[in-house]
Every structure is written in C-alpha cells, then in structure tokens.
Amino acid sequence: MKVAVVGAGPAGSLLAWRLARDGAASPTLFDASHPREKPCGGGLTLKALQLLPAAPASDPLPVRWVDACRFESGHGEQVDMPLPRPVAIGARRDVDAWLLRRAVEAGATHVAERVTQVDGGGALRTAAGREERFDLIVGADGAGSLVRRTFLGATPPARLTMAAGWFAPGTATMTVRFVPGLAGYLWLFPRPDHVGVGICAPLQALPTRELIGRLRDLVARSYPALSDEDAQPYAHTIPSPSTDPASIGEIAGERWALVGDAAALADPVTGEGIYYALRSACVLADALREGALGRYPERALADFGRELLTAARLHARFYAPGFTRRMIRFASRSRAIREVLTDLVLGDQGYGGLKRRLVRAAPRFAWQYATSTFR
Ligand SMILES: Cc1cc2nc3c(=O)[nH]c(=O)nc-3n(C[C@H](O)[C@H](O)[C@H](O)COP(=O)(O)OP(=O)(O)OC[C@H]3O[C@@H](n4cnc5c(N)ncnc54)[C@H](O)[C@@H]3O)c2cc1C
C-alpha cells in the first residue's frame, strides 16, 4: 500500500516510522520545513515518551529531564511539587528532527517538498512540481492542515486555542501559572539551553495582540530575567475536538485520514497535543496494518477520544473563577491533592477518573468541585 504522509511533525514521523517498521505500507513523508522550530512548549508527558521509538545510544532524545513543577494561582499562592518520574522538555527543532531520523532509518522516504494539492483520487502535487498517486493520503500537516481543508474543512474557531510566546536565554523552574479571568495559563518550560515562555487562551476570548501584551506584563513583573521587549513573539493555534463525538468520528474518509493537530486532537483544557499526535498515529498505523482504515475514527474515539470529549465538557468548570486558585490552595495543604496534580502533569491521571479520585483524596475539595462553590 502506497501511503503519502503530509507533514513530518510528531504525528507524521511516528506514523511513517510505525508503517515502515511493521512493513504495513511504504510511507512517503512530505515536509520541506526541517530544520525549523515549531511554536510549542515542547513538554512531553510520560505517556507521550512511552510512544516514542527507543533512542539509539549514539542519538539520545534531545531533551531536558525535569523532576519538579511549580503551580501558581495567579493570586499569590503557589505549590512546588517534586515529580516521582521526570517529564521531558525539548526544542521542537531537535525533537522533531530526531523522530524524522527514526522514520527514515526504519525505511520511510522523506521528500523535502511542500504539498500544494491533494484530491479524493489519491493524487498529490508538491510546490516543486512533483505529481504522484497514492492509495492513501494522511494529513499530518498541523493546525492549518491543507489535507483537512481539502477533505473536511478548517477546524471551527470555537475549537481553537491561541498560544503565544518566545524563547528566552537562561533557565527557570518549570512553572504553570493560571491567569485570572483568562481560561488559560502562562508557562515557563526549561529546555536544554533556553526557556520556553508562553501563554494560551481560547482563540475567541481576546485578540492575540492583547494575549501577548498580558504575557509581556506578567513576565516583566514576575519573572524579569525572562522578559525581552525585543523578542519577536510567535502565535499559533491548538485545535481540539468539541464535546460532540462527531468531531472525532469525521477524521477519515475513503482514501484519506487525519492525525494529530490536522485531526484537531489536542487536549482542550491543557493544550497538550504531542501525546495525541503520537497516539493517533499509533491507532491509525494499527488500523492500516489490519486493513481496517474505516475503523480508525471509532478506534480513536475508544482509545483516547472519550478522554478529550470529557476534557471539552470540563473546560468551563476548570477555568471557572476560583477553581484553579482553590485547587492550588488545597494542594499546598494536602499531599493527596498534590499527588493528583503530579499525576496530571505526568499524564497518568485522566479526566474520566478525576472526580472519583478527588472525592477520595479530599472530600471537601471534591464537594466544592461538584457544586462549583469556589470563590
Ligand atoms: C505555543 C504552543 C505550545 C504548545 N505546547 C505544547 C506542549 O508543551 N506539549 C504538548 O504536548 N503540546 C503542546 N502544544 C501542541 C503541539 O505543539 C501540537 O499538538 C503538536 O505539534 C501536533 O503535532 P502534529 O505532528 O500533528 O503537527 P505539527 O507539529 O504542527 O507538524 C506538522 C508538520 O507538517 C508540516 N506541513 C504543514 N503543511 C504542510 C504541507 N502543505 N506540506 C508538507 N508539510 C506540511 C509542517 O511544516 C510541520 O512540520 C503546543 C502548541 C502551541 C501552539
């Protein structure tokens, strides 16, 4: 089976690696962008790390291992948490190139050309004039996906988070700071040789230049060493499913399929997208190995999709005034709540069992969570 994979980010490269490794198809990976820095925090949770190919001794995963995380309420409270197992943070320029090397080593063909046109008959055209026909075209081409726009239409604005930031020299404690009134958060993610500084909020909540203005003010006030008035900030969207299962059921057709951001599969609460990019690639690779492309959407829904739909339903409650502040206050007093937060950071705690675990860990907090009586 001839498979064109459009885009060599985490989703495309992992899919190509899996298809080539398993001998399920001969994948051609189209992407002209490398080397490049994709706007991203670059945080890889444990569950994401577990999906990556093993690192050869001569080519270790180019990340910084981080074993502590600070949460700040935005009202002055904060809690520092050691992580029982480290998370990894890397520059996407390096991490994505590392994963692309694994795909090529396994036998995938990398064509460094941008795709400009695809159609329902499997035809693909590139900016360099190449024309080729494939049995299947996979859109792994990120938030602005050409493949998605061709077969399905762009992700609706209500399902987009806007994220903006810059890269600052130096180092910092890994920090997540909630921003009152924003339904989003600010992050400081230490990478091997610099810090990713960023902020995110629903696209429709405020104009991007205001979001960047909020970030500049907060960093200048609270983390002046990372402030840089001259830094050219980036801004990029993160697409997620809605609360409707159809928003996941739509991600494949007769000769096409979408993975990662092209399929709009990031977590609507946290913006975590790398895990879902990798996981959707695994689910699609398994379906293709079994000759069951048509079952990919339902398998994606069963494997990780319900978790994302739950997150979409929880979004408003999580960012309701007072909730995150209360959570951090409780965490500073309760080891059980700190453990829940730690597992959320590590990716070990899903949203499905969250309420049950909170009830066991801290009944008063869970009661307030259930009745939304936070102030
Ligand atoms: C500011 C910001 C911070 C984030 N922080 C985190 C984080 O810390 N942790 C986390 O898990 N997630 C984070 N995310 C989300 C994460 O970046 C994405 O979910 C993830 O990159 C999706 O991977 P992907 O492979 O689907 O797409 P992408 O990483 O976007 O890769 C798509 C690739 O396709 C290529 N491409 C696009 N169009 C074409 C074309 N026409 N032809 C050929 N190639 C094409 C692009 O050049 C790119 O290489 C963040 C997102 C943003 C915007």
PDB file of N, CA and C in Angstrom, residues 128-172:
ATOM      1  N   ALA A 128       7.309  21.782  -5.723  1.00  0.00           N
ATOM      2  CA  ALA A 128       8.424  21.589  -6.658  1.00  0.00           C
ATOM      3  C   ALA A 128       7.951  20.955  -7.972  1.00  0.00           C
ATOM      4  N   GLY A 129       6.639  20.722  -8.105  1.00  0.00           N
ATOM      5  CA  GLY A 129       6.092  20.216  -9.368  1.00  0.00           C
ATOM      6  C   GLY A 129       5.940  18.701  -9.424  1.00  0.00           C
ATOM      7  N   ARG A 130       6.306  18.002  -8.351  1.00  0.00           N
ATOM      8  CA  ARG A 130       6.142  16.536  -8.328  1.00  0.00           C
ATOM      9  C   ARG A 130       4.657  16.178  -8.334  1.00  0.00           C
ATOM     10  N   GLU A 131       4.261  15.183  -9.102  1.00  0.00           N
ATOM     11  CA  GLU A 131       2.875  14.688  -9.097  1.00  0.00           C
ATOM     12  C   GLU A 131       2.913  13.190  -8.935  1.00  0.00           C
ATOM     13  N   GLU A 132       2.143  12.675  -7.998  1.00  0.00           N
ATOM     14  CA  GLU A 132       2.193  11.234  -7.727  1.00  0.00           C
ATOM     15  C   GLU A 132       0.832  10.784  -7.210  1.00  0.00           C
ATOM     16  N   ARG A 133       0.520   9.515  -7.430  1.00  0.00           N
ATOM     17  CA  ARG A 133      -0.766   8.978  -6.958  1.00  0.00           C
ATOM     18  C   ARG A 133      -0.512   7.977  -5.828  1.00  0.00           C
ATOM     19  N   PHE A 134      -1.325   8.045  -4.787  1.00  0.00           N
ATOM     20  CA  PHE A 134      -1.160   7.166  -3.620  1.00  0.00           C
ATOM     21  C   PHE A 134      -2.470   6.429  -3.335  1.00  0.00           C
ATOM     22  N   ASP A 135      -2.353   5.302  -2.611  1.00  0.00           N
ATOM     23  CA  ASP A 135      -3.566   4.582  -2.182  1.00  0.00           C
ATOM     24  C   ASP A 135      -4.256   5.343  -1.046  1.00  0.00           C
ATOM     25  N   LEU A 136      -3.440   6.050  -0.263  1.00  0.00           N
ATOM     26  CA  LEU A 136      -3.991   6.766   0.899  1.00  0.00           C
ATOM     27  C   LEU A 136      -3.183   8.035   1.137  1.00  0.00           C
ATOM     28  N   ILE A 137      -3.892   9.130   1.441  1.00  0.00           N
ATOM     29  CA  ILE A 137      -3.212  10.380   1.803  1.00  0.00           C
ATOM     30  C   ILE A 137      -3.541  10.684   3.259  1.00  0.00           C
ATOM     31  N   VAL A 138      -2.484  10.819   4.082  1.00  0.00           N
ATOM     32  CA  VAL A 138      -2.690  11.120   5.502  1.00  0.00           C
ATOM     33  C   VAL A 138      -2.270  12.558   5.764  1.00  0.00           C
ATOM     34  N   GLY A 139      -3.173  13.327   6.321  1.00  0.00           N
ATOM     35  CA  GLY A 139      -2.877  14.702   6.718  1.00  0.00           C
ATOM     36  C   GLY A 139      -2.284  14.696   8.120  1.00  0.00           C
ATOM     37  N   ALA A 140      -0.960  14.982   8.190  1.00  0.00           N
ATOM     38  CA  ALA A 140      -0.280  15.147   9.489  1.00  0.00           C
ATOM     39  C   ALA A 140       0.332  16.535   9.470  1.00  0.00           C
ATOM     40  N   ASP A 141      -0.385  17.448   8.787  1.00  0.00           N
ATOM     41  CA  ASP A 141       0.178  18.751   8.456  1.00  0.00           C
ATOM     42  C   ASP A 141      -0.288  19.863   9.385  1.00  0.00           C
ATOM     43  N   GLY A 142      -0.581  19.504  10.639  1.00  0.00           N
ATOM     44  CA  GLY A 142      -0.729  20.509  11.682  1.00  0.00           C
ATOM     45  C   GLY A 142      -2.031  21.292  11.660  1.00  0.00           C
ATOM     46  N   ALA A 143      -2.049  22.351  12.475  1.00  0.00           N
ATOM     47  CA  ALA A 143      -3.284  23.091  12.743  1.00  0.00           C
ATOM     48  C   ALA A 143      -3.905  23.702  11.485  1.00  0.00           C
ATOM     49  N   GLY A 144      -3.089  24.122  10.528  1.00  0.00           N
ATOM     50  CA  GLY A 144      -3.647  24.761   9.316  1.00  0.00           C
ATOM     51  C   GLY A 144      -3.817  23.783   8.173  1.00  0.00           C
ATOM     52  N   SER A 145      -3.823  22.506   8.478  1.00  0.00           N
ATOM     53  CA  SER A 145      -3.791  21.388   7.519  1.00  0.00           C
ATOM     54  C   SER A 145      -4.488  21.615   6.168  1.00  0.00           C
ATOM     55  N   LEU A 146      -3.681  21.525   5.107  1.00  0.00           N
ATOM     56  CA  LEU A 146      -4.218  21.563   3.740  1.00  0.00           C
ATOM     57  C   LEU A 146      -5.091  20.330   3.484  1.00  0.00           C
ATOM     58  N   VAL A 147      -4.655  19.176   3.990  1.00  0.00           N
ATOM     59  CA  VAL A 147      -5.398  17.927   3.742  1.00  0.00           C
ATOM     60  C   VAL A 147      -6.778  18.020   4.404  1.00  0.00           C
ATOM     61  N   ARG A 148      -6.798  18.530   5.641  1.00  0.00           N
ATOM     62  CA  ARG A 148      -8.081  18.685   6.326  1.00  0.00           C
ATOM     63  C   ARG A 148      -8.996  19.657   5.566  1.00  0.00           C
ATOM     64  N   ARG A 149      -8.428  20.793   5.157  1.00  0.00           N
ATOM     65  CA  ARG A 149      -9.247  21.795   4.459  1.00  0.00           C
ATOM     66  C   ARG A 149      -9.802  21.221   3.156  1.00  0.00           C
ATOM     67  N   THR A 150      -9.016  20.358   2.498  1.00  0.00           N
ATOM     68  CA  THR A 150      -9.466  19.775   1.230  1.00  0.00           C
ATOM     69  C   THR A 150     -10.628  18.803   1.437  1.00  0.00           C
ATOM     70  N   PHE A 151     -10.506  17.913   2.432  1.00  0.00           N
ATOM     71  CA  PHE A 151     -11.489  16.832   2.557  1.00  0.00           C
ATOM     72  C   PHE A 151     -12.605  17.124   3.553  1.00  0.00           C
ATOM     73  N   LEU A 152     -12.355  18.029   4.514  1.00  0.00           N
ATOM     74  CA  LEU A 152     -13.289  18.180   5.634  1.00  0.00           C
ATOM     75  C   LEU A 152     -13.655  19.631   5.920  1.00  0.00           C
ATOM     76  N   GLY A 153     -12.750  20.545   5.651  1.00  0.00           N
ATOM     77  CA  GLY A 153     -12.954  21.952   6.031  1.00  0.00           C
ATOM     78  C   GLY A 153     -12.117  22.284   7.258  1.00  0.00           C
ATOM     79  N   ALA A 154     -11.823  23.571   7.428  1.00  0.00           N
ATOM     80  CA  ALA A 154     -10.954  24.013   8.526  1.00  0.00           C
ATOM     81  C   ALA A 154     -11.620  23.749   9.875  1.00  0.00           C
ATOM     82  N   THR A 155     -10.808  23.568  10.921  1.00  0.00           N
ATOM     83  CA  THR A 155     -11.345  23.417  12.279  1.00  0.00           C
ATOM     84  C   THR A 155     -12.057  24.720  12.671  1.00  0.00           C
ATOM     85  N   PRO A 156     -13.313  24.637  13.176  1.00  0.00           N
ATOM     86  CA  PRO A 156     -14.039  25.864  13.528  1.00  0.00           C
ATOM     87  C   PRO A 156     -13.316  26.664  14.619  1.00  0.00           C
ATOM     88  N   PRO A 157     -13.377  28.003  14.561  1.00  0.00           N
ATOM     89  CA  PRO A 157     -12.666  28.849  15.531  1.00  0.00           C
ATOM     90  C   PRO A 157     -13.003  28.525  16.993  1.00  0.00           C
ATOM     91  N   ALA A 158     -14.240  28.080  17.259  1.00  0.00           N
ATOM     92  CA  ALA A 158     -14.619  27.785  18.657  1.00  0.00           C
ATOM     93  C   ALA A 158     -13.815  26.623  19.225  1.00  0.00           C
ATOM     94  N   ARG A 159     -13.163  25.857  18.348  1.00  0.00           N
ATOM     95  CA  ARG A 159     -12.377  24.706  18.824  1.00  0.00           C
ATOM     96  C   ARG A 159     -10.877  25.002  18.817  1.00  0.00           C
ATOM     97  N   LEU A 160     -10.519  26.278  18.696  1.00  0.00           N
ATOM     98  CA  LEU A 160      -9.098  26.638  18.651  1.00  0.00           C
ATOM     99  C   LEU A 160      -8.675  27.383  19.917  1.00  0.00           C
ATOM    100  N   THR A 161      -7.515  26.985  20.441  1.00  0.00           N
ATOM    101  CA  THR A 161      -6.850  27.751  21.499  1.00  0.00           C
ATOM    102  C   THR A 161      -5.737  28.541  20.820  1.00  0.00           C
ATOM    103  N   MET A 162      -5.529  29.794  21.247  1.00  0.00           N
ATOM    104  CA  MET A 162      -4.388  30.549  20.722  1.00  0.00           C
ATOM    105  C   MET A 162      -3.269  30.462  21.755  1.00  0.00           C
ATOM    106  N   ALA A 163      -2.060  30.183  21.282  1.00  0.00           N
ATOM    107  CA  ALA A 163      -0.903  30.114  22.179  1.00  0.00           C
ATOM    108  C   ALA A 163       0.189  30.994  21.601  1.00  0.00           C
ATOM    109  N   ALA A 164       0.842  31.759  22.489  1.00  0.00           N
ATOM    110  CA  ALA A 164       1.851  32.706  22.024  1.00  0.00           C
ATOM    111  C   ALA A 164       2.996  32.741  23.021  1.00  0.00           C
ATOM    112  N   GLY A 165       4.157  33.156  22.554  1.00  0.00           N
ATOM    113  CA  GLY A 165       5.284  33.224  23.483  1.00  0.00           C
ATOM    114  C   GLY A 165       6.574  33.547  22.787  1.00  0.00           C
ATOM    115  N   TRP A 166       7.685  33.317  23.489  1.00  0.00           N
ATOM    116  CA  TRP A 166       9.014  33.496  22.912  1.00  0.00           C
ATOM    117  C   TRP A 166       9.988  32.571  23.633  1.00  0.00           C
ATOM    118  N   PHE A 167      11.188  32.514  23.137  1.00  0.00           N
ATOM    119  CA  PHE A 167      12.222  31.671  23.740  1.00  0.00           C
ATOM    120  C   PHE A 167      13.262  32.592  24.361  1.00  0.00           C
ATOM    121  N   ALA A 168      13.531  32.381  25.667  1.00  0.00           N
ATOM    122  CA  ALA A 168      14.418  33.298  26.397  1.00  0.00           C
ATOM    123  C   ALA A 168      15.688  32.564  26.809  1.00  0.00           C
ATOM    124  N   PRO A 169      16.835  33.240  26.766  1.00  0.00           N
ATOM    125  CA  PRO A 169      18.047  32.603  27.262  1.00  0.00           C
ATOM    126  C   PRO A 169      17.949  32.387  28.769  1.00  0.00           C
ATOM    127  N   GLY A 170      18.710  31.443  29.291  1.00  0.00           N
ATOM    128  CA  GLY A 170      18.733  31.219  30.736  1.00  0.00           C
ATOM    129  C   GLY A 170      17.982  29.963  31.116  1.00  0.00           C
ATOM    130  N   THR A 171      17.598  29.896  32.398  1.00  0.00           N
ATOM    131  CA  THR A 171      16.862  28.733  32.862  1.00  0.00           C
ATOM    132  C   THR A 171      15.789  29.172  33.862  1.00  0.00           C
ATOM    133  N   ALA A 172      14.893  28.254  34.226  1.00  0.00           N
ATOM    134  CA  ALA A 172      13.800  28.585  35.143  1.00  0.00           C
ATOM    135  C   ALA A 172      13.247  27.293  35.701  1.00  0.00           C
TER     136      ALA A 172
END
